[in-house]
């Protein structure tokens, strides 16, 4: 059995995990793949690290470009990250007729259209299971398992770092910065952790899922993105009191008018399975017309969970690399000429329900003024709490949960509420999904 030769670019968290798992489970993986998958060369600019992780068993290089040009290499595994050098390396690998496996969601969400077009032209595969929800086989599920269905929407906890932060803050009352440091030490966070905290990483993943769920191009630049940095602990507590959990969700939903593609902190009924996904765990809920709802749960980050997905792709590529390109699973699940340019809707056109918190003067008539504005805007109220003002305080909190409405209408109503003299400061608005 002639081995298939792999060039591994980047041997950090995921690269290290990939090397270790491939070695540990080599025998079983070979039995599945039909031939040995051999890491021939590892390229990392940190040669000392590469030596330590590999024990010097394979060829080492600090020049990743030499590896993508090496005629011996059949598959390039890109685990460097970012869209600078990683993009150049992936494009070069494709140009050189090599298959690519990558965990790089940033690269695919931003440059995927160009990369998949080049791969299609060259007849090579670009596999990316590790790019979304780490070890959870969600790409496989969306692209192959659900092909009978019209997918209606999907919603996921797809960033381990922020879910870990939200869980630890809620359960242990730990401060944000401390939990973030822990997430970084555990290898969950991106090189630039603002990508995690500000929702960018989740938006990369939601963009990729939207493309394969609906057969649309990557439209990351159209995604609405709001992270957890402005989330107030008081809203987490009020949400609990109302029977909700706040999670950073990535949502992609098909509507007649277009696609909703958004990432934001979201109130979810506490009884839902997905509301109970804690720590660095990920979960993706998919609603499809024939099968109904399916839920995918597991580790979305970390060395070996992510390596699990990278190696699954390596096995897929090994099994399929001699197949006629036409007989392979299309990169974006739909045949390339069937990808449709459905627009992503602006956030003002999104339909959802809202949690609104306002700090108001504690006097008669205030609530009536606020509810009148909402009624005038055609927004109905689902639940309401008015806190009693604390001893000696003239102001108190009102929390309102609304029924579904168009975001533009909610924005206009919020502006009017904020203009009331009895309302102090800004209205805090969080979106809610019943899922
Ligand atoms: N860490 C996770 O849990 C996780 C999960 C899913 C996907 N990912 C993605 O996997 C990729 C890698 O992430 P990571 O956490 O392993 O990162 P990392 O920083 O731990 O590893 C990156 C490695 O690439 C090397 N490198 C950087 N520039 C290089 C260059 N020009 N040439 C050669 N080597 C170079 C670094 O020295 C480092 O060893 C990223 O795209 C990330 O988004 C990570
Ligand atoms: N930084 C990412 C890694 C997995 O893609 C996360 O926290 O989920
Ligand atoms: Na995955």
Short mmCIF file of C-alpha atoms and ligand atoms in Angstrom, two decimals:
data_model
loop_
_atom_site.label_atom_id
_atom_site.label_comp_id
_atom_site.label_asym_id
_atom_site.label_seq_id
_atom_site.Cartn_x
_atom_site.Cartn_y
_atom_site.Cartn_z
CA UNK A 1 0.00 0.00 0.00
CA UNK A 2 1.69 3.15 -1.19
CA UNK A 3 1.24 5.93 1.41
CA UNK A 4 -0.36 9.23 0.54
CA UNK A 5 2.06 12.03 1.38
CA UNK A 6 1.03 14.98 3.49
CA UNK A 7 2.76 18.29 4.02
CA UNK A 8 1.71 19.83 7.33
CA UNK A 9 1.95 23.61 7.50
CA UNK A 10 1.87 24.90 11.08
CA UNK A 11 2.36 22.62 14.06
CA UNK A 12 0.77 24.74 16.80
CA UNK A 13 -2.35 23.66 18.71
CA UNK A 14 -4.22 21.99 15.83
CA UNK A 15 -1.15 20.91 13.89
CA UNK A 16 0.29 19.30 17.03
CA UNK A 17 -2.99 17.51 17.71
CA UNK A 18 -3.13 16.29 14.12
CA UNK A 19 0.39 14.90 14.27
CA UNK A 20 -0.30 13.13 17.58
CA UNK A 21 -3.67 11.58 16.68
CA UNK A 22 -2.52 10.50 13.23
CA UNK A 23 0.40 8.70 14.82
CA UNK A 24 -1.59 7.20 17.71
CA UNK A 25 -4.40 5.86 15.54
CA UNK A 26 -2.35 5.16 12.41
CA UNK A 27 -3.38 1.54 12.14
CA UNK A 28 -7.14 2.12 12.33
CA UNK A 29 -6.95 5.17 10.12
CA UNK A 30 -5.10 3.17 7.46
CA UNK A 31 -7.73 0.42 7.63
CA UNK A 32 -10.35 3.07 6.95
CA UNK A 33 -8.50 5.10 4.34
CA UNK A 34 -7.22 2.10 2.38
CA UNK A 35 -3.60 3.24 2.52
CA UNK A 36 -1.32 4.91 5.05
CA UNK A 37 -1.56 8.68 5.47
CA UNK A 38 2.00 9.78 6.05
CA UNK A 39 3.11 13.20 7.19
CA UNK A 40 6.21 13.58 5.09
CA UNK A 41 7.18 17.16 5.96
CA UNK A 42 6.22 19.62 8.67
CA UNK A 43 6.77 23.30 8.02
CA UNK A 44 6.66 25.76 10.88
CA UNK A 45 8.51 29.00 11.30
CA UNK A 46 9.19 27.79 14.82
CA UNK A 47 11.52 24.90 14.03
CA UNK A 48 12.26 24.25 17.67
CA UNK A 49 8.55 23.65 18.31
CA UNK A 50 8.31 21.42 15.25
CA UNK A 51 11.25 19.37 16.47
CA UNK A 52 9.77 19.00 19.94
CA UNK A 53 6.31 17.93 18.73
CA UNK A 54 7.49 15.53 16.03
CA UNK A 55 10.49 14.16 17.88
CA UNK A 56 12.39 14.79 14.65
CA UNK A 57 10.70 11.79 12.97
CA UNK A 58 9.77 13.66 9.79
CA UNK A 59 11.37 16.21 7.51
CA UNK A 60 11.22 19.69 9.02
CA UNK A 61 11.29 23.00 7.25
CA UNK A 62 10.76 26.63 8.08
CA UNK A 63 9.74 27.32 4.49
CA UNK A 64 6.10 26.44 3.91
CA UNK A 65 6.34 27.55 0.25
CA UNK A 66 8.93 24.84 -0.39
CA UNK A 67 6.46 22.26 0.91
CA UNK A 68 3.60 23.37 -1.35
CA UNK A 69 6.03 23.17 -4.28
CA UNK A 70 7.36 19.72 -3.33
CA UNK A 71 6.31 17.19 -6.03
CA UNK A 72 6.33 14.42 -3.42
CA UNK A 73 3.43 15.97 -1.48
CA UNK A 74 -0.14 14.95 -2.39
CA UNK A 75 -2.09 16.82 0.31
CA UNK A 76 -1.26 20.12 1.97
CA UNK A 77 -2.71 20.66 5.44
CA UNK A 78 -2.86 24.37 6.22
CA UNK A 79 -2.92 24.99 9.99
CA UNK A 80 -1.16 28.35 10.14
CA UNK A 81 -4.27 30.55 10.24
CA UNK A 82 -5.06 34.07 9.08
CA UNK A 83 -5.63 35.27 5.54
CA UNK A 84 -2.20 36.55 4.61
CA UNK A 85 0.42 33.89 4.03
CA UNK A 86 -2.19 31.12 4.47
CA UNK A 87 -4.07 32.38 1.42
CA UNK A 88 -0.93 32.50 -0.70
CA UNK A 89 0.04 29.00 0.39
CA UNK A 90 -3.39 27.53 -0.29
CA UNK A 91 -3.60 29.17 -3.72
CA UNK A 92 -0.10 27.96 -4.57
CA UNK A 93 -0.89 24.43 -3.39
CA UNK A 94 -3.99 24.37 -5.62
CA UNK A 95 -2.02 25.76 -8.53
CA UNK A 96 0.48 22.94 -8.00
CA UNK A 97 -2.37 20.41 -8.19
CA UNK A 98 -2.38 19.49 -4.50
CA UNK A 99 -5.43 18.79 -2.41
CA UNK A 100 -5.84 21.04 0.61
CA UNK A 101 -7.18 20.40 4.08
CA UNK A 102 -7.63 23.46 6.26
CA UNK A 103 -9.11 24.49 9.62
CA UNK A 104 -8.98 28.12 8.60
CA UNK A 105 -12.51 29.56 8.72
CA UNK A 106 -11.30 33.15 8.42
CA UNK A 107 -9.60 32.32 5.12
CA UNK A 108 -12.61 30.45 3.70
CA UNK A 109 -15.27 32.94 4.84
CA UNK A 110 -13.35 35.84 3.30
CA UNK A 111 -11.62 34.24 0.28
CA UNK A 112 -13.56 30.98 -0.11
CA UNK A 113 -15.23 31.93 -3.40
CA UNK A 114 -11.85 32.50 -5.04
CA UNK A 115 -10.31 29.38 -3.44
CA UNK A 116 -13.14 27.02 -4.39
CA UNK A 117 -13.24 28.37 -7.95
CA UNK A 118 -9.50 27.74 -8.32
CA UNK A 119 -9.81 24.25 -6.81
CA UNK A 120 -12.71 23.42 -9.11
CA UNK A 121 -10.74 24.52 -12.14
CA UNK A 122 -7.74 22.47 -11.10
CA UNK A 123 -9.79 19.42 -10.11
CA UNK A 124 -8.51 19.31 -6.53
CA UNK A 125 -10.34 19.11 -3.22
CA UNK A 126 -10.33 21.71 -0.47
CA UNK A 127 -11.67 20.08 2.70
CA UNK A 128 -12.57 22.13 5.77
CA UNK A 129 -14.48 20.13 8.40
CA UNK A 130 -12.28 21.54 11.16
CA UNK A 131 -13.14 25.10 10.17
CA UNK A 132 -16.65 24.97 11.65
CA UNK A 133 -17.43 23.72 15.15
CA UNK A 134 -14.07 21.91 15.40
CA UNK A 135 -14.58 18.20 15.92
CA UNK A 136 -18.34 18.16 15.28
CA UNK A 137 -18.92 16.72 11.79
CA UNK A 138 -21.29 19.54 10.87
CA UNK A 139 -19.92 20.11 7.37
CA UNK A 140 -20.42 16.42 6.64
CA UNK A 141 -23.95 16.58 8.04
CA UNK A 142 -24.97 19.69 6.09
CA UNK A 143 -23.28 18.73 2.86
CA UNK A 144 -24.11 15.03 2.76
CA UNK A 145 -26.40 13.87 5.55
CA UNK A 146 -29.12 16.43 4.88
CA UNK A 147 -29.03 16.58 1.08
CA UNK A 148 -32.67 15.50 0.78
CA UNK A 149 -33.85 18.57 2.63
CA UNK A 150 -34.57 22.18 2.06
CA UNK A 151 -32.71 23.66 5.00
CA UNK A 152 -34.75 26.42 6.60
CA UNK A 153 -32.44 27.77 9.25
CA UNK A 154 -29.55 26.90 11.46
CA UNK A 155 -28.39 28.38 14.73
CA UNK A 156 -25.24 27.49 16.56
CA UNK A 157 -22.98 28.06 19.50
CA UNK A 158 -19.93 28.01 17.29
CA UNK A 159 -17.31 29.82 19.30
CA UNK A 160 -15.89 27.86 22.20
CA UNK A 161 -13.99 30.78 23.72
CA UNK A 162 -17.04 33.01 24.19
CA UNK A 163 -19.24 30.16 25.38
CA UNK A 164 -16.55 29.27 27.89
CA UNK A 165 -16.38 32.90 29.03
CA UNK A 166 -20.17 33.22 29.37
CA UNK A 167 -20.43 29.92 31.28
CA UNK A 168 -17.60 30.67 33.69
CA UNK A 169 -18.82 34.21 34.32
CA UNK A 170 -22.31 32.98 35.09
CA UNK A 171 -21.40 29.92 37.16
CA UNK A 172 -18.33 31.10 39.02
CA UNK A 173 -18.78 34.87 38.86
CA UNK A 174 -15.24 35.13 37.44
CA UNK A 175 -14.22 38.35 35.68
CA UNK A 176 -14.15 38.43 31.87
CA UNK A 177 -10.39 39.03 31.52
CA UNK A 178 -9.46 36.13 33.79
CA UNK A 179 -11.65 33.64 31.92
CA UNK A 180 -10.31 34.84 28.58
CA UNK A 181 -6.75 34.14 29.77
CA UNK A 182 -7.80 30.62 30.72
CA UNK A 183 -9.40 30.06 27.30
CA UNK A 184 -6.15 31.20 25.67
CA UNK A 185 -4.08 28.87 27.85
CA UNK A 186 -6.36 25.96 26.88
CA UNK A 187 -5.73 26.68 23.17
CA UNK A 188 -9.33 27.67 22.35
CA UNK A 189 -8.82 31.31 21.44
CA UNK A 190 -7.78 32.68 18.06
CA UNK A 191 -4.35 34.26 17.61
CA UNK A 192 -6.23 37.57 17.90
CA UNK A 193 -8.84 36.91 20.62
CA UNK A 194 -10.89 39.94 19.57
CA UNK A 195 -12.04 37.69 16.70
CA UNK A 196 -13.62 35.44 19.33
CA UNK A 197 -14.97 38.12 21.65
CA UNK A 198 -16.39 40.41 18.98
CA UNK A 199 -18.18 37.58 17.17
CA UNK A 200 -15.98 37.64 14.07
CA UNK A 201 -14.92 34.00 14.39
CA UNK A 202 -18.53 32.89 14.83
CA UNK A 203 -19.48 34.97 11.78
CA UNK A 204 -16.77 33.26 9.73
CA UNK A 205 -18.28 29.91 10.66
CA UNK A 206 -21.90 31.02 10.16
CA UNK A 207 -20.91 32.34 6.72
CA UNK A 208 -19.46 28.97 5.73
CA UNK A 209 -22.51 27.10 7.01
CA UNK A 210 -24.90 29.47 5.23
CA UNK A 211 -23.11 28.81 1.95
CA UNK A 212 -23.41 25.03 2.16
CA UNK A 213 -26.89 25.06 3.69
CA UNK A 214 -28.47 27.32 1.06
CA UNK A 215 -26.17 27.00 -1.95
CA UNK A 216 -25.02 30.62 -1.88
CA UNK A 217 -21.53 32.15 -2.17
CA UNK A 218 -19.59 33.19 0.92
CA UNK A 219 -20.88 36.63 1.90
CA UNK A 220 -18.98 37.33 5.09
CA UNK A 221 -18.90 41.07 4.40
CA UNK A 222 -22.73 41.13 4.62
CA UNK A 223 -22.97 39.34 7.96
CA UNK A 224 -24.22 41.28 10.97
CA UNK A 225 -21.74 40.85 13.82
CA UNK A 226 -22.09 41.69 17.48
CA UNK A 227 -19.92 40.02 20.14
CA UNK A 228 -20.08 39.70 23.92
CA UNK A 229 -17.81 42.55 24.98
CA UNK A 230 -20.70 44.92 25.66
CA UNK A 231 -22.85 42.32 27.38
CA UNK A 232 -23.79 43.42 30.88
CA UNK A 233 -23.87 40.91 33.78
CA UNK A 234 -27.17 42.43 34.89
CA UNK A 235 -28.83 41.27 31.65
CA UNK A 236 -27.52 37.73 32.14
CA UNK A 237 -29.16 37.80 35.59
CA UNK A 238 -32.48 39.27 34.38
CA UNK A 239 -32.55 36.76 31.53
CA UNK A 240 -32.19 33.92 34.08
CA UNK A 241 -35.08 35.35 36.11
CA UNK A 242 -37.23 35.34 32.99
CA UNK A 243 -36.28 31.73 32.18
CA UNK A 244 -33.69 32.43 29.49
CA UNK A 245 -29.96 31.89 28.91
CA UNK A 246 -27.81 34.24 26.88
CA UNK A 247 -25.62 32.58 24.26
CA UNK A 248 -23.57 33.97 21.41
CA UNK A 249 -25.39 32.46 18.43
CA UNK A 250 -24.52 32.33 14.76
CA UNK A 251 -27.76 32.28 12.81
CA UNK A 252 -28.44 31.69 9.12
CA UNK A 253 -32.06 31.72 8.03
CA UNK A 254 -33.70 31.55 4.64
CA UNK A 255 -36.57 33.95 4.05
CA UNK A 256 -38.50 34.74 0.85
CA UNK A 257 -36.69 38.08 0.61
CA UNK A 258 -33.18 36.75 1.21
CA UNK A 259 -30.90 35.26 3.84
CA UNK A 260 -30.49 36.37 7.43
CA UNK A 261 -26.85 35.97 8.46
CA UNK A 262 -26.11 37.25 11.92
CA UNK A 263 -24.08 36.73 15.09
CA UNK A 264 -25.13 38.29 18.37
CA UNK A 265 -25.78 37.48 22.02
CA UNK A 266 -29.20 35.84 22.06
CA UNK A 267 -31.74 34.96 24.72
CA UNK A 268 -32.83 31.32 24.40
CA UNK A 269 -35.43 29.60 26.60
CA UNK A 270 -33.40 27.92 29.36
CA UNK A 271 -35.12 24.57 28.80
CA UNK A 272 -33.85 24.14 25.25
CA UNK A 273 -31.02 21.63 24.86
CA UNK A 274 -28.88 24.22 23.14
CA UNK A 275 -29.29 26.64 26.05
CA UNK A 276 -27.50 24.07 28.21
CA UNK A 277 -24.38 23.80 26.07
CA UNK A 278 -21.67 24.97 28.43
CA UNK A 279 -17.95 25.68 28.51
CA UNK A 280 -16.03 25.33 25.27
CA UNK A 281 -18.64 22.94 23.87
CA UNK A 282 -20.32 23.83 20.58
CA UNK A 283 -23.74 22.91 19.22
CA UNK A 284 -25.51 23.54 15.95
CA UNK A 285 -29.26 23.21 15.56
CA UNK A 286 -30.47 22.72 12.00
CA UNK A 287 -34.11 23.01 10.94
CA UNK A 288 -34.86 21.27 7.66
CA UNK A 289 -38.16 20.51 5.97
CA UNK A 290 -38.09 16.70 5.82
CA UNK A 291 -36.09 15.64 8.85
CA UNK A 292 -37.21 18.49 11.14
CA UNK A 293 -34.76 19.65 13.76
CA UNK A 294 -31.39 17.96 14.26
CA UNK A 295 -28.81 18.97 16.83
CA UNK A 296 -25.05 18.45 16.62
CA UNK A 297 -23.04 18.74 19.82
CA UNK A 298 -19.40 18.33 20.76
CA UNK A 299 -16.03 19.96 21.23
CA UNK A 300 -15.63 22.94 18.98
CA UNK A 301 -12.04 23.80 19.83
CA UNK A 302 -8.82 22.37 21.22
CA UNK A 303 -5.99 20.29 19.81
CA UNK A 304 -7.35 16.76 19.47
CA UNK A 305 -11.04 17.55 18.86
CA UNK A 306 -10.03 19.76 15.95
CA UNK A 307 -7.46 17.20 14.79
CA UNK A 308 -10.30 14.68 14.64
CA UNK A 309 -11.92 16.78 11.90
CA UNK A 310 -8.65 17.47 10.07
CA UNK A 311 -7.90 13.74 9.90
CA UNK A 312 -11.45 12.88 8.81
CA UNK A 313 -10.84 15.21 5.86
CA UNK A 314 -7.49 13.56 5.18
CA UNK A 315 -9.24 10.18 5.01
CA UNK A 316 -11.92 11.60 2.70
CA UNK A 317 -9.34 13.06 0.36
CA UNK A 318 -7.32 9.83 0.43
CA UNK A 319 -10.38 7.80 -0.52
CA UNK A 320 -11.52 10.18 -3.24
CA UNK A 321 -8.41 11.65 -4.77
CA UNK A 322 -8.41 9.23 -7.70
CA UNK A 323 -12.15 9.72 -8.31
CA UNK A 324 -13.29 11.79 -11.25
CA UNK A 325 -13.73 15.34 -9.81
CA UNK A 326 -17.34 15.33 -11.06
CA UNK A 327 -18.09 12.43 -8.73
CA UNK A 328 -16.85 14.09 -5.60
CA UNK A 329 -19.06 15.98 -3.14
CA UNK A 330 -19.16 19.60 -4.34
CA UNK A 331 -17.25 22.02 -2.09
CA UNK A 332 -20.36 24.03 -1.28
CA UNK A 333 -22.76 21.05 -1.31
CA UNK A 334 -24.51 22.33 -4.46
CA UNK A 335 -23.00 21.86 -7.92
CA UNK A 336 -20.81 24.89 -8.69
CA UNK A 337 -23.09 26.13 -11.49
CA UNK A 338 -26.08 25.84 -9.15
CA UNK A 339 -24.81 28.24 -6.50
CA UNK A 340 -27.33 31.10 -6.40
CA UNK A 341 -26.62 34.70 -5.61
CA UNK A 342 -29.31 35.13 -2.94
CA UNK A 343 -28.73 38.40 -1.08
CA UNK A 344 -28.02 38.63 2.64
CA UNK A 345 -30.61 40.92 4.22
CA UNK A 346 -29.55 44.04 6.09
CA UNK A 347 -30.01 43.75 9.86
CA UNK A 348 -32.92 46.26 9.74
CA UNK A 349 -34.91 43.63 7.78
CA UNK A 350 -34.28 40.78 10.20
CA UNK A 351 -37.34 39.45 12.02
CA UNK A 352 -36.86 38.48 15.66
CA UNK A 353 -38.10 39.26 19.15
CA UNK A 354 -36.40 41.48 21.69
CA UNK A 355 -35.40 41.84 25.30
CA UNK A 356 -35.45 45.55 26.17
CA UNK A 357 -34.13 46.96 29.44
CA UNK A 358 -34.53 50.58 30.37
CA UNK A 359 -33.76 52.60 33.44
CA UNK A 360 -36.76 54.82 34.21
CA UNK A 361 -38.07 57.28 36.74
CA UNK A 362 -40.16 55.46 39.32
CA UNK A 363 -43.44 57.33 38.93
CA UNK A 364 -46.96 56.63 37.66
CA UNK A 365 -47.61 56.67 33.92
CA UNK A 366 -44.09 55.74 32.81
CA UNK A 367 -44.96 52.20 31.86
CA UNK A 368 -48.03 53.43 29.97
CA UNK A 369 -45.87 55.86 27.94
CA UNK A 370 -43.50 53.07 26.96
CA UNK A 371 -46.15 50.50 26.09
CA UNK A 372 -47.98 53.14 24.01
CA UNK A 373 -44.89 53.67 21.86
CA UNK A 374 -44.58 49.93 21.31
CA UNK A 375 -48.30 49.60 20.50
CA UNK A 376 -48.06 52.54 18.04
CA UNK A 377 -45.17 50.71 16.34
CA UNK A 378 -47.19 47.50 16.08
CA UNK A 379 -44.91 45.67 18.51
CA UNK A 380 -46.68 43.46 21.04
CA UNK A 381 -45.36 42.63 24.46
CA UNK A 382 -44.83 39.06 25.57
CA UNK A 383 -43.65 39.62 29.15
CA UNK A 384 -42.70 42.47 31.39
CA UNK A 385 -41.01 43.03 34.73
CA UNK A 386 -40.88 46.30 36.57
CA UNK A 387 -38.39 46.25 39.41
CA UNK A 388 -39.21 48.06 42.59
CA UNK A 389 -36.88 51.03 43.06
CA UNK A 390 -34.26 50.37 45.71
CA UNK A 391 -34.54 52.24 49.00
CA UNK A 392 -33.74 55.92 48.41
CA UNK A 393 -33.50 55.49 44.59
CA UNK A 394 -35.64 57.55 42.22
CA UNK A 395 -35.09 55.24 39.21
CA UNK A 396 -35.73 51.61 38.49
CA UNK A 397 -35.41 49.00 35.70
CA UNK A 398 -38.17 47.91 33.36
CA UNK A 399 -37.57 44.79 31.30
CA UNK A 400 -39.82 43.99 28.34
CA UNK A 401 -39.88 40.97 26.09
CA UNK A 402 -41.53 41.59 22.74
CA UNK A 403 -43.12 39.36 20.14
CA UNK A 404 -41.43 39.03 16.76
CA UNK A 405 -41.04 42.20 14.76
CA UNK A 406 -38.88 43.65 12.02
CA UNK A 407 -35.68 45.10 13.47
CA UNK A 408 -36.19 48.45 11.72
CA UNK A 409 -39.47 48.92 13.61
CA UNK A 410 -37.86 47.95 16.90
CA UNK A 411 -35.07 50.48 16.26
CA UNK A 412 -37.58 53.28 15.62
CA UNK A 413 -39.51 52.43 18.79
CA UNK A 414 -36.28 52.35 20.83
CA UNK A 415 -35.34 55.83 19.58
CA UNK A 416 -38.76 57.13 20.71
CA UNK A 417 -38.48 55.42 24.11
CA UNK A 418 -35.00 56.86 24.67
CA UNK A 419 -36.39 60.33 23.91
CA UNK A 420 -38.89 60.12 26.80
CA UNK A 421 -37.71 62.42 29.60
CA UNK A 422 -38.50 59.71 32.17
CA UNK A 423 -36.08 57.27 30.54
CA UNK A 424 -32.47 57.59 31.64
CA UNK A 425 -29.69 56.72 29.25
CA UNK A 426 -29.89 54.13 26.48
CA UNK A 427 -32.24 51.20 26.14
CA UNK A 428 -30.39 47.88 26.25
CA UNK A 429 -31.59 45.65 23.45
CA UNK A 430 -30.88 41.94 23.04
CA UNK A 431 -32.36 39.65 20.42
CA UNK A 432 -34.30 36.53 21.36
CA UNK A 433 -34.93 33.28 19.51
CA UNK A 434 -37.40 30.62 20.59
CA UNK A 435 -35.58 27.95 18.52
N1 LIG B 1 -7.17 26.15 18.22
C1 LIG B 1 -8.35 25.63 17.93
O1 LIG B 1 -9.05 25.10 18.79
C2 LIG B 1 -8.85 25.71 16.53
C3 LIG B 1 -10.03 25.05 16.21
C4 LIG B 1 -10.52 25.10 14.89
C5 LIG B 1 -9.81 25.78 13.94
N2 LIG B 1 -8.65 26.42 14.28
C6 LIG B 1 -7.92 27.08 13.21
O2 LIG B 1 -6.75 26.32 12.97
C7 LIG B 1 -5.71 27.18 12.52
C8 LIG B 1 -4.50 27.01 13.43
O3 LIG B 1 -4.85 27.37 14.74
P1 LIG B 1 -3.96 27.00 16.02
O4 LIG B 1 -4.82 27.28 17.20
O5 LIG B 1 -3.37 25.66 15.84
O6 LIG B 1 -2.84 28.13 15.89
P2 LIG B 1 -1.39 28.17 16.56
O7 LIG B 1 -1.01 29.59 16.64
O8 LIG B 1 -1.37 27.30 17.77
O9 LIG B 1 -0.50 27.45 15.43
C9 LIG B 1 -0.09 28.08 14.25
C10 LIG B 1 1.33 27.58 13.91
O10 LIG B 1 1.67 28.11 12.63
C11 LIG B 1 3.04 28.54 12.69
N3 LIG B 1 3.25 29.57 11.67
C12 LIG B 1 2.84 30.84 11.66
N4 LIG B 1 3.23 31.47 10.54
C13 LIG B 1 3.87 30.55 9.79
C14 LIG B 1 4.51 30.58 8.53
N5 LIG B 1 4.52 31.69 7.77
N6 LIG B 1 5.10 29.44 8.08
C15 LIG B 1 5.10 28.33 8.83
N7 LIG B 1 4.51 28.25 10.04
C16 LIG B 1 3.92 29.34 10.52
C17 LIG B 1 3.24 29.03 14.11
O11 LIG B 1 4.60 29.02 14.47
C18 LIG B 1 2.39 28.05 14.90
O12 LIG B 1 3.14 26.95 15.35
C19 LIG B 1 -6.29 28.58 12.49
O13 LIG B 1 -6.80 28.83 11.22
C20 LIG B 1 -7.44 28.47 13.48
O14 LIG B 1 -8.47 29.41 13.23
C21 LIG B 1 -8.16 26.40 15.54
N1 LIG B 2 -11.29 30.26 18.58
C1 LIG B 2 -12.21 29.25 18.16
C2 LIG B 2 -11.48 27.98 17.83
C3 LIG B 2 -12.34 26.96 17.15
O1 LIG B 2 -12.66 27.33 15.86
C4 LIG B 2 -13.23 29.01 19.26
O2 LIG B 2 -13.03 29.50 20.38
O3 LIG B 2 -14.24 28.38 19.00
NA1 LIG B 3 -16.50 20.47 12.19
#
